PDB file of C-alpha atoms and ligand atoms in Angstrom:
ATOM      1  CA  UNK A   1     137.557 124.614  94.919  1.00  0.00           C
ATOM      2  CA  UNK A   2     134.192 125.478  93.635  1.00  0.00           C
ATOM      3  CA  UNK A   3     132.316 122.055  94.341  1.00  0.00           C
ATOM      4  CA  UNK A   4     129.321 123.084  95.044  1.00  0.00           C
ATOM      5  CA  UNK A   5     128.160 123.822  91.600  1.00  0.00           C
ATOM      6  CA  UNK A   6     129.911 120.157  90.510  1.00  0.00           C
ATOM      7  CA  UNK A   7     126.657 119.005  93.081  1.00  0.00           C
ATOM      8  CA  UNK A   8     124.412 121.582  91.365  1.00  0.00           C
ATOM      9  CA  UNK A   9     125.196 120.168  87.785  1.00  0.00           C
ATOM     10  CA  UNK A  10     124.826 116.742  89.088  1.00  0.00           C
ATOM     11  CA  UNK A  11     121.705 115.281  87.523  1.00  0.00           C
ATOM     12  CA  UNK A  12     120.950 112.785  89.830  1.00  0.00           C
ATOM     13  CA  UNK A  13     119.225 114.548  92.492  1.00  0.00           C
ATOM     14  CA  UNK A  14     118.384 113.098  95.652  1.00  0.00           C
ATOM     15  CA  UNK A  15     114.658 111.844  94.162  1.00  0.00           C
ATOM     16  CA  UNK A  16     116.027 110.805  90.960  1.00  0.00           C
ATOM     17  CA  UNK A  17     118.722 108.227  93.283  1.00  0.00           C
ATOM     18  CA  UNK A  18     115.956 107.154  95.469  1.00  0.00           C
ATOM     19  CA  UNK A  19     113.307 106.477  92.901  1.00  0.00           C
ATOM     20  CA  UNK A  20     116.517 104.152  90.962  1.00  0.00           C
ATOM     21  CA  UNK A  21     117.169 102.625  93.962  1.00  0.00           C
ATOM     22  CA  UNK A  22     113.466 101.566  94.931  1.00  0.00           C
ATOM     23  CA  UNK A  23     112.963 100.239  91.768  1.00  0.00           C
ATOM     24  CA  UNK A  24     116.381  98.220  91.983  1.00  0.00           C
ATOM     25  CA  UNK A  25     115.274  97.126  95.359  1.00  0.00           C
ATOM     26  CA  UNK A  26     111.874  95.783  94.491  1.00  0.00           C
ATOM     27  CA  UNK A  27     113.607  94.153  91.418  1.00  0.00           C
ATOM     28  CA  UNK A  28     115.989  91.963  94.074  1.00  0.00           C
ATOM     29  CA  UNK A  29     112.821  91.633  96.212  1.00  0.00           C
ATOM     30  CA  UNK A  30     110.042  90.574  94.063  1.00  0.00           C
ATOM     31  CA  UNK A  31     111.659  90.002  90.628  1.00  0.00           C
ATOM     32  CA  UNK A  32     109.019  93.319  89.495  1.00  0.00           C
ATOM     33  CA  UNK A  33     108.277  96.454  90.444  1.00  0.00           C
ATOM     34  CA  UNK A  34     105.155  98.861  89.478  1.00  0.00           C
ATOM     35  CA  UNK A  35     104.542 102.065  89.823  1.00  0.00           C
ATOM     36  CA  UNK A  36     102.094 101.593  93.305  1.00  0.00           C
ATOM     37  CA  UNK A  37     104.981  99.820  94.612  1.00  0.00           C
ATOM     38  CA  UNK A  38     107.528 102.308  94.075  1.00  0.00           C
ATOM     39  CA  UNK A  39     104.999 104.477  95.737  1.00  0.00           C
ATOM     40  CA  UNK A  40     104.543 102.560  98.913  1.00  0.00           C
ATOM     41  CA  UNK A  41     108.496 101.986  99.247  1.00  0.00           C
ATOM     42  CA  UNK A  42     109.141 105.592  98.943  1.00  0.00           C
ATOM     43  CA  UNK A  43     105.616 106.915 100.905  1.00  0.00           C
ATOM     44  CA  UNK A  44     104.820 109.320  97.843  1.00  0.00           C
ATOM     45  CA  UNK A  45     101.486 109.164  95.949  1.00  0.00           C
ATOM     46  CA  UNK A  46     101.385 107.448  92.992  1.00  0.00           C
ATOM     47  CA  UNK A  47     101.029 111.225  90.595  1.00  0.00           C
ATOM     48  CA  UNK A  48     104.659 111.385  92.472  1.00  0.00           C
ATOM     49  CA  UNK A  49     106.486 108.372  90.800  1.00  0.00           C
ATOM     50  CA  UNK A  50     104.854 108.592  87.327  1.00  0.00           C
ATOM     51  CA  UNK A  51     106.297 112.548  87.267  1.00  0.00           C
ATOM     52  CA  UNK A  52     109.388 111.289  88.171  1.00  0.00           C
ATOM     53  CA  UNK A  53     109.243 108.185  86.242  1.00  0.00           C
ATOM     54  CA  UNK A  54     108.160 110.104  83.006  1.00  0.00           C
ATOM     55  CA  UNK A  55     111.588 112.109  83.120  1.00  0.00           C
ATOM     56  CA  UNK A  56     113.678 109.038  83.731  1.00  0.00           C
ATOM     57  CA  UNK A  57     112.485 107.057  80.782  1.00  0.00           C
ATOM     58  CA  UNK A  58     112.821 110.174  78.933  1.00  0.00           C
ATOM     59  CA  UNK A  59     116.346 110.323  79.658  1.00  0.00           C
ATOM     60  CA  UNK A  60     116.455 106.736  79.271  1.00  0.00           C
ATOM     61  CA  UNK A  61     117.332 105.342  82.707  1.00  0.00           C
ATOM     62  CA  UNK A  62     113.863 103.466  83.620  1.00  0.00           C
ATOM     63  CA  UNK A  63     112.071 101.676  81.000  1.00  0.00           C
ATOM     64  CA  UNK A  64     108.537 100.456  81.392  1.00  0.00           C
ATOM     65  CA  UNK A  65     106.831  97.236  79.710  1.00  0.00           C
ATOM     66  CA  UNK A  66     103.417  96.787  78.471  1.00  0.00           C
ATOM     67  CA  UNK A  67     102.039  95.238  81.777  1.00  0.00           C
ATOM     68  CA  UNK A  68     103.095  98.502  83.266  1.00  0.00           C
ATOM     69  CA  UNK A  69     106.248  97.230  85.093  1.00  0.00           C
ATOM     70  CA  UNK A  70     109.059  98.653  85.409  1.00  0.00           C
ATOM     71  CA  UNK A  71     113.012  97.736  84.746  1.00  0.00           C
ATOM     72  CA  UNK A  72     116.335  99.471  84.609  1.00  0.00           C
ATOM     73  CA  UNK A  73     118.144 100.537  81.501  1.00  0.00           C
ATOM     74  CA  UNK A  74     121.706  99.382  82.171  1.00  0.00           C
ATOM     75  CA  UNK A  75     122.682 102.797  82.871  1.00  0.00           C
ATOM     76  CA  UNK A  76     119.654 102.916  85.602  1.00  0.00           C
ATOM     77  CA  UNK A  77     121.219  99.513  86.677  1.00  0.00           C
ATOM     78  CA  UNK A  78     124.841 101.331  87.224  1.00  0.00           C
ATOM     79  CA  UNK A  79     123.514 104.281  88.809  1.00  0.00           C
ATOM     80  CA  UNK A  80     121.095 102.855  91.453  1.00  0.00           C
ATOM     81  CA  UNK A  81     123.757 100.099  91.978  1.00  0.00           C
ATOM     82  CA  UNK A  82     126.569 102.893  92.360  1.00  0.00           C
ATOM     83  CA  UNK A  83     124.220 104.588  94.694  1.00  0.00           C
ATOM     84  CA  UNK A  84     123.312 101.247  96.981  1.00  0.00           C
ATOM     85  CA  UNK A  85     127.925 100.970  97.184  1.00  0.00           C
ATOM     86  CA  UNK A  86     127.979 104.650  98.279  1.00  0.00           C
ATOM     87  CA  UNK A  87     125.489 104.132 101.001  1.00  0.00           C
ATOM     88  CA  UNK A  88     126.713 100.881 102.289  1.00  0.00           C
ATOM     89  CA  UNK A  89     129.741 102.063 102.460  1.00  0.00           C
ATOM     90  CA  UNK A  90     128.756 105.245 104.271  1.00  0.00           C
ATOM     91  CA  UNK A  91     126.898 103.391 106.456  1.00  0.00           C
ATOM     92  CA  UNK A  92     129.514 101.066 108.064  1.00  0.00           C
ATOM     93  CA  UNK A  93     132.179 103.836 108.178  1.00  0.00           C
ATOM     94  CA  UNK A  94     129.557 106.144 110.189  1.00  0.00           C
ATOM     95  CA  UNK A  95     128.440 102.941 112.180  1.00  0.00           C
ATOM     96  CA  UNK A  96     131.285 100.431 112.347  1.00  0.00           C
ATOM     97  CA  UNK A  97     134.361 103.569 112.796  1.00  0.00           C
ATOM     98  CA  UNK A  98     132.612 106.006 114.215  1.00  0.00           C
ATOM     99  CA  UNK A  99     130.455 104.135 116.616  1.00  0.00           C
ATOM    100  CA  UNK A 100     127.737 106.347 115.524  1.00  0.00           C
ATOM    101  CA  UNK A 101     123.908 104.716 116.489  1.00  0.00           C
ATOM    102  CA  UNK A 102     123.021 102.319 113.192  1.00  0.00           C
ATOM    103  CA  UNK A 103     119.724 104.216 112.867  1.00  0.00           C
ATOM    104  CA  UNK A 104     121.612 107.596 112.778  1.00  0.00           C
ATOM    105  CA  UNK A 105     124.399 105.944 110.293  1.00  0.00           C
ATOM    106  CA  UNK A 106     121.319 105.308 107.915  1.00  0.00           C
ATOM    107  CA  UNK A 107     119.965 108.596 108.006  1.00  0.00           C
ATOM    108  CA  UNK A 108     123.088 110.424 107.066  1.00  0.00           C
ATOM    109  CA  UNK A 109     124.745 107.911 104.556  1.00  0.00           C
ATOM    110  CA  UNK A 110     121.270 108.242 102.766  1.00  0.00           C
ATOM    111  CA  UNK A 111     121.612 112.188 102.307  1.00  0.00           C
ATOM    112  CA  UNK A 112     125.141 111.918 100.684  1.00  0.00           C
ATOM    113  CA  UNK A 113     124.499 109.167  99.228  1.00  0.00           C
ATOM    114  CA  UNK A 114     123.510 110.967  95.604  1.00  0.00           C
ATOM    115  CA  UNK A 115     126.178 113.154  96.383  1.00  0.00           C
ATOM    116  CA  UNK A 116     129.514 111.680  97.278  1.00  0.00           C
ATOM    117  CA  UNK A 117     132.258 110.916  94.470  1.00  0.00           C
ATOM    118  CA  UNK A 118     133.285 107.244  93.912  1.00  0.00           C
ATOM    119  CA  UNK A 119     136.625 108.332  94.133  1.00  0.00           C
ATOM    120  CA  UNK A 120     136.101 109.349  97.843  1.00  0.00           C
ATOM    121  CA  UNK A 121     133.676 106.033  98.172  1.00  0.00           C
ATOM    122  CA  UNK A 122     136.541 103.850  96.915  1.00  0.00           C
ATOM    123  CA  UNK A 123     138.778 105.404  99.597  1.00  0.00           C
ATOM    124  CA  UNK A 124     136.538 104.881 102.539  1.00  0.00           C
ATOM    125  CA  UNK A 125     135.989 101.358 101.443  1.00  0.00           C
ATOM    126  CA  UNK A 126     139.803 100.713 101.222  1.00  0.00           C
ATOM    127  CA  UNK A 127     140.082 102.480 104.904  1.00  0.00           C
ATOM    128  CA  UNK A 128     137.216  99.734 105.945  1.00  0.00           C
ATOM    129  CA  UNK A 129     139.423  96.836 104.490  1.00  0.00           C
ATOM    130  CA  UNK A 130     142.900  98.454 106.479  1.00  0.00           C
ATOM    131  CA  UNK A 131     140.334  98.417 109.576  1.00  0.00           C
ATOM    132  CA  UNK A 132     139.891  94.731 109.188  1.00  0.00           C
ATOM    133  CA  UNK A 133     143.316  93.795 108.054  1.00  0.00           C
ATOM    134  CA  UNK A 134     146.487  92.477 110.374  1.00  0.00           C
ATOM    135  CA  UNK A 135     147.663  96.074 110.103  1.00  0.00           C
ATOM    136  CA  UNK A 136     144.975  97.877 110.808  1.00  0.00           C
ATOM    137  CA  UNK A 137     142.867  95.962 113.696  1.00  0.00           C
ATOM    138  CA  UNK A 138     145.189  97.196 116.282  1.00  0.00           C
ATOM    139  CA  UNK A 139     145.103 100.921 115.124  1.00  0.00           C
ATOM    140  CA  UNK A 140     141.338 100.677 114.947  1.00  0.00           C
ATOM    141  CA  UNK A 141     141.142  99.078 118.011  1.00  0.00           C
ATOM    142  CA  UNK A 142     143.122 101.336 119.829  1.00  0.00           C
ATOM    143  CA  UNK A 143     140.548 104.113 118.116  1.00  0.00           C
ATOM    144  CA  UNK A 144     137.473 102.644 119.544  1.00  0.00           C
ATOM    145  CA  UNK A 145     138.386 102.726 122.586  1.00  0.00           C
ATOM    146  CA  UNK A 146     139.891 106.304 122.329  1.00  0.00           C
ATOM    147  CA  UNK A 147     136.575 107.014 120.622  1.00  0.00           C
ATOM    148  CA  UNK A 148     134.476 105.478 123.446  1.00  0.00           C
ATOM    149  CA  UNK A 149     135.969 107.196 126.127  1.00  0.00           C
ATOM    150  CA  UNK A 150     135.886 110.262 124.677  1.00  0.00           C
ATOM    151  CA  UNK A 151     132.126 109.818 124.347  1.00  0.00           C
ATOM    152  CA  UNK A 152     131.602 108.221 128.328  1.00  0.00           C
ATOM    153  CA  UNK A 153     133.573 111.653 129.103  1.00  0.00           C
ATOM    154  CA  UNK A 154     131.251 113.921 127.213  1.00  0.00           C
ATOM    155  CA  UNK A 155     128.360 112.562 128.685  1.00  0.00           C
TER     156      UNK A 155
ATOM    157  CA  UNK B   1      93.533  95.591 109.615  1.00  0.00           C
ATOM    158  CA  UNK B   2      89.750  95.068 109.325  1.00  0.00           C
ATOM    159  CA  UNK B   3      88.473  96.020 105.507  1.00  0.00           C
ATOM    160  CA  UNK B   4      87.090  99.094 107.004  1.00  0.00           C
ATOM    161  CA  UNK B   5      90.587 100.473 108.212  1.00  0.00           C
ATOM    162  CA  UNK B   6      91.989  98.843 104.606  1.00  0.00           C
ATOM    163  CA  UNK B   7      89.286 100.716 102.640  1.00  0.00           C
ATOM    164  CA  UNK B   8      90.069 104.484 105.024  1.00  0.00           C
ATOM    165  CA  UNK B   9      93.149 103.851 104.238  1.00  0.00           C
ATOM    166  CA  UNK B  10      92.970 103.435 100.317  1.00  0.00           C
ATOM    167  CA  UNK B  11      90.497 106.743 100.514  1.00  0.00           C
ATOM    168  CA  UNK B  12      93.101 108.391 101.754  1.00  0.00           C
ATOM    169  CA  UNK B  13      95.795 107.611  99.654  1.00  0.00           C
ATOM    170  CA  UNK B  14      93.183 108.740  96.493  1.00  0.00           C
ATOM    171  CA  UNK B  15      92.900 112.060  98.691  1.00  0.00           C
ATOM    172  CA  UNK B  16      96.434 112.873  98.601  1.00  0.00           C
ATOM    173  CA  UNK B  17      96.739 111.908  94.659  1.00  0.00           C
ATOM    174  CA  UNK B  18      93.902 114.022  93.906  1.00  0.00           C
ATOM    175  CA  UNK B  19      95.255 117.255  96.102  1.00  0.00           C
ATOM    176  CA  UNK B  20      98.623 116.812  94.826  1.00  0.00           C
ATOM    177  CA  UNK B  21      97.543 116.574  91.081  1.00  0.00           C
ATOM    178  CA  UNK B  22      95.689 119.419  91.712  1.00  0.00           C
ATOM    179  CA  UNK B  23      98.413 121.740  93.000  1.00  0.00           C
ATOM    180  CA  UNK B  24     100.797 120.254  90.518  1.00  0.00           C
ATOM    181  CA  UNK B  25      97.832 121.338  87.938  1.00  0.00           C
ATOM    182  CA  UNK B  26      98.370 124.863  89.356  1.00  0.00           C
ATOM    183  CA  UNK B  27     101.996 124.626  88.888  1.00  0.00           C
ATOM    184  CA  UNK B  28     101.666 123.447  85.237  1.00  0.00           C
ATOM    185  CA  UNK B  29      99.103 125.542  84.748  1.00  0.00           C
ATOM    186  CA  UNK B  30     101.511 128.627  85.770  1.00  0.00           C
ATOM    187  CA  UNK B  31     104.397 127.509  84.174  1.00  0.00           C
ATOM    188  CA  UNK B  32     103.765 126.791  80.586  1.00  0.00           C
ATOM    189  CA  UNK B  33     105.334 129.283  78.185  1.00  0.00           C
ATOM    190  CA  UNK B  34     104.995 128.716  74.243  1.00  0.00           C
ATOM    191  CA  UNK B  35     102.431 129.690  71.280  1.00  0.00           C
ATOM    192  CA  UNK B  36      99.878 127.713  73.325  1.00  0.00           C
ATOM    193  CA  UNK B  37     100.191 128.725  76.134  1.00  0.00           C
ATOM    194  CA  UNK B  38      96.677 130.269  76.643  1.00  0.00           C
ATOM    195  CA  UNK B  39      94.866 127.537  75.490  1.00  0.00           C
ATOM    196  CA  UNK B  40      97.108 124.936  77.751  1.00  0.00           C
ATOM    197  CA  UNK B  41      96.439 127.044  80.708  1.00  0.00           C
ATOM    198  CA  UNK B  42      92.867 126.911  80.548  1.00  0.00           C
ATOM    199  CA  UNK B  43      92.859 123.433  80.109  1.00  0.00           C
ATOM    200  CA  UNK B  44      95.081 122.851  82.855  1.00  0.00           C
ATOM    201  CA  UNK B  45      93.402 125.139  85.428  1.00  0.00           C
ATOM    202  CA  UNK B  46      90.240 123.081  84.359  1.00  0.00           C
ATOM    203  CA  UNK B  47      91.972 120.147  85.240  1.00  0.00           C
ATOM    204  CA  UNK B  48      93.078 121.789  88.796  1.00  0.00           C
ATOM    205  CA  UNK B  49      89.078 122.670  89.556  1.00  0.00           C
ATOM    206  CA  UNK B  50      88.402 118.986  88.670  1.00  0.00           C
ATOM    207  CA  UNK B  51      90.449 117.288  90.786  1.00  0.00           C
ATOM    208  CA  UNK B  52      89.753 119.497  93.939  1.00  0.00           C
ATOM    209  CA  UNK B  53      86.483 118.451  93.245  1.00  0.00           C
ATOM    210  CA  UNK B  54      87.771 115.261  93.229  1.00  0.00           C
ATOM    211  CA  UNK B  55      89.313 115.613  96.249  1.00  0.00           C
ATOM    212  CA  UNK B  56      86.774 117.305  98.195  1.00  0.00           C
ATOM    213  CA  UNK B  57      84.441 113.883  97.355  1.00  0.00           C
ATOM    214  CA  UNK B  58      86.510 111.577  98.798  1.00  0.00           C
ATOM    215  CA  UNK B  59      87.031 113.436 101.924  1.00  0.00           C
ATOM    216  CA  UNK B  60      83.651 113.634 102.491  1.00  0.00           C
ATOM    217  CA  UNK B  61      83.446 109.940 101.779  1.00  0.00           C
ATOM    218  CA  UNK B  62      85.826 109.582 104.248  1.00  0.00           C
ATOM    219  CA  UNK B  63      83.856 111.029 106.396  1.00  0.00           C
ATOM    220  CA  UNK B  64      81.018 109.672 105.940  1.00  0.00           C
ATOM    221  CA  UNK B  65      82.328 105.952 106.590  1.00  0.00           C
ATOM    222  CA  UNK B  66      83.462 107.501 109.771  1.00  0.00           C
ATOM    223  CA  UNK B  67      87.254 108.421 108.927  1.00  0.00           C
ATOM    224  CA  UNK B  68      89.410 111.618 109.194  1.00  0.00           C
ATOM    225  CA  UNK B  69      91.190 112.849 106.178  1.00  0.00           C
ATOM    226  CA  UNK B  70      94.843 112.524 106.443  1.00  0.00           C
ATOM    227  CA  UNK B  71      97.090 113.927 104.413  1.00  0.00           C
ATOM    228  CA  UNK B  72     101.192 113.655 103.820  1.00  0.00           C
ATOM    229  CA  UNK B  73     102.240 115.373 100.627  1.00  0.00           C
ATOM    230  CA  UNK B  74     105.879 115.582 100.310  1.00  0.00           C
ATOM    231  CA  UNK B  75     105.869 117.837  97.092  1.00  0.00           C
ATOM    232  CA  UNK B  76     109.131 119.465  95.380  1.00  0.00           C
ATOM    233  CA  UNK B  77     107.955 121.649  92.518  1.00  0.00           C
ATOM    234  CA  UNK B  78     111.114 123.026  91.273  1.00  0.00           C
ATOM    235  CA  UNK B  79     110.764 126.287  88.788  1.00  0.00           C
ATOM    236  CA  UNK B  80     110.548 125.150  84.727  1.00  0.00           C
ATOM    237  CA  UNK B  81     110.014 126.314  82.205  1.00  0.00           C
ATOM    238  CA  UNK B  82     107.636 124.061  80.026  1.00  0.00           C
ATOM    239  CA  UNK B  83     105.954 123.634  76.828  1.00  0.00           C
ATOM    240  CA  UNK B  84     102.135 123.336  76.340  1.00  0.00           C
ATOM    241  CA  UNK B  85     102.488 119.603  75.046  1.00  0.00           C
ATOM    242  CA  UNK B  86     105.099 118.848  77.604  1.00  0.00           C
ATOM    243  CA  UNK B  87     102.823 119.964  80.718  1.00  0.00           C
ATOM    244  CA  UNK B  88     100.093 117.984  79.002  1.00  0.00           C
ATOM    245  CA  UNK B  89     102.349 115.144  79.274  1.00  0.00           C
ATOM    246  CA  UNK B  90     103.046 115.376  82.967  1.00  0.00           C
ATOM    247  CA  UNK B  91      99.572 115.462  83.247  1.00  0.00           C
ATOM    248  CA  UNK B  92      98.826 112.987  81.715  1.00  0.00           C
ATOM    249  CA  UNK B  93     101.322 111.076  83.798  1.00  0.00           C
ATOM    250  CA  UNK B  94      99.404 111.504  86.935  1.00  0.00           C
ATOM    251  CA  UNK B  95      96.085 111.574  86.354  1.00  0.00           C
ATOM    252  CA  UNK B  96      97.302 107.578  84.922  1.00  0.00           C
ATOM    253  CA  UNK B  97      98.440 107.198  87.738  1.00  0.00           C
ATOM    254  CA  UNK B  98      95.538 108.510  89.860  1.00  0.00           C
ATOM    255  CA  UNK B  99      93.320 106.390  87.677  1.00  0.00           C
ATOM    256  CA  UNK B 100      95.343 103.123  88.397  1.00  0.00           C
ATOM    257  CA  UNK B 101      94.828 103.772  92.019  1.00  0.00           C
ATOM    258  CA  UNK B 102      90.904 104.235  91.805  1.00  0.00           C
ATOM    259  CA  UNK B 103      90.851 100.731  89.480  1.00  0.00           C
ATOM    260  CA  UNK B 104      92.809  99.033  91.866  1.00  0.00           C
ATOM    261  CA  UNK B 105      91.117  99.884  94.952  1.00  0.00           C
ATOM    262  CA  UNK B 106      87.630  98.677  93.611  1.00  0.00           C
ATOM    263  CA  UNK B 107      88.986  95.711  92.546  1.00  0.00           C
ATOM    264  CA  UNK B 108      90.164  95.230  96.615  1.00  0.00           C
ATOM    265  CA  UNK B 109      86.490  96.500  97.428  1.00  0.00           C
ATOM    266  CA  UNK B 110      84.730  93.587  99.278  1.00  0.00           C
ATOM    267  CA  UNK B 111      81.681  93.793 101.044  1.00  0.00           C
ATOM    268  CA  UNK B 112      80.778  96.977 100.474  1.00  0.00           C
ATOM    269  CA  UNK B 113      78.690  97.519  97.650  1.00  0.00           C
ATOM    270  CA  UNK B 114      77.790 101.522  98.032  1.00  0.00           C
ATOM    271  CA  UNK B 115      81.493 102.326  98.337  1.00  0.00           C
ATOM    272  CA  UNK B 116      82.159  99.822  95.047  1.00  0.00           C
ATOM    273  CA  UNK B 117      79.268 101.548  93.107  1.00  0.00           C
ATOM    274  CA  UNK B 118      81.223 105.031  94.272  1.00  0.00           C
ATOM    275  CA  UNK B 119      84.457 103.994  93.488  1.00  0.00           C
ATOM    276  CA  UNK B 120      83.475 102.688  89.881  1.00  0.00           C
ATOM    277  CA  UNK B 121      81.700 105.916  89.350  1.00  0.00           C
ATOM    278  CA  UNK B 122      85.280 107.633  89.873  1.00  0.00           C
ATOM    279  CA  UNK B 123      87.031 105.085  87.334  1.00  0.00           C
ATOM    280  CA  UNK B 124      84.750 106.349  85.005  1.00  0.00           C
ATOM    281  CA  UNK B 125      85.262 110.227  85.392  1.00  0.00           C
ATOM    282  CA  UNK B 126      89.113 109.400  85.476  1.00  0.00           C
ATOM    283  CA  UNK B 127      89.431 107.356  82.398  1.00  0.00           C
ATOM    284  CA  UNK B 128      87.138 110.053  80.346  1.00  0.00           C
ATOM    285  CA  UNK B 129      90.176 112.559  81.519  1.00  0.00           C
ATOM    286  CA  UNK B 130      92.966 110.295  80.682  1.00  0.00           C
ATOM    287  CA  UNK B 131      90.997 110.031  77.694  1.00  0.00           C
ATOM    288  CA  UNK B 132      90.526 113.881  76.623  1.00  0.00           C
ATOM    289  CA  UNK B 133      94.308 114.485  77.993  1.00  0.00           C
ATOM    290  CA  UNK B 134      95.680 111.704  75.735  1.00  0.00           C
ATOM    291  CA  UNK B 135      93.541 113.033  72.501  1.00  0.00           C
ATOM    292  CA  UNK B 136      94.747 117.048  73.188  1.00  0.00           C
ATOM    293  CA  UNK B 137      98.580 114.676  72.349  1.00  0.00           C
ATOM    294  CA  UNK B 138      97.669 113.375  69.297  1.00  0.00           C
ATOM    295  CA  UNK B 139      99.135 114.812  66.599  1.00  0.00           C
TER     296      UNK B 139
HETATM  297 FE1  FE2 C 201     119.251 109.336 100.568  1.00  0.00          FE
HETATM  298 FE1  FE2 C 202      90.487 113.124  89.590  1.00  0.00          FE
END
């Protein structure tokens, strides 16, 4: 399968993903989002944010009112939510199941949040649910013990 | 953070805005395709020149205030073919952003009349530049 081509054609680049999520996070936290807020959150210049947003506005993902407050269109909000869901799910897989340190789990989830498919994310979510279920708990505990032993052995 | 430190932080942000804009101008100037390429390229290169001068002015100001210009740019400019009008629209987007940054800083400055005066002057220059770019896009 030539999945790398699929990624290349993926119009949601990592940068775009972070812009959409930043706007969604700011709207959730403060009820508004401005170019300056997005720039500070992402640690980039306002110029950079404005150029990216120009394209996202043209694509109908981001909207801006007369007071220059930013918002997401339905499609933009949907994409932002999907990316946030993917990230949360992958962070949980890495940290809770694999025992990866929280910060590293965040970093690695960040790298794939915009690339991983909805289907795989749903499967991972299902697996996390299984781990918490009656059937899964014993298996998960057994795995966690095995994982930690293996980890200790390599030290 | 003292007011002075805050001012230096903002000046460094403006330094980054200007320098990055200069790089963007050069990239745009060398990416324009189409009938109006020659005239738009010239405009963009003038913008680059002016923006680098602004960056230098800001850096000098930072030095005069006892700071050190610092820069942390995260810039990716993928190859693109762009029309003259689209290039100007892109330039307008980052120039407007820089103007907003100057304006906001101007409102924040307290207890430093000289700095306020300096930034106010920059606001004037930036406003004029934005107005000129806007004129170019009028039908
Ligand atoms: Fe990310
Ligand atoms: Fe400037």
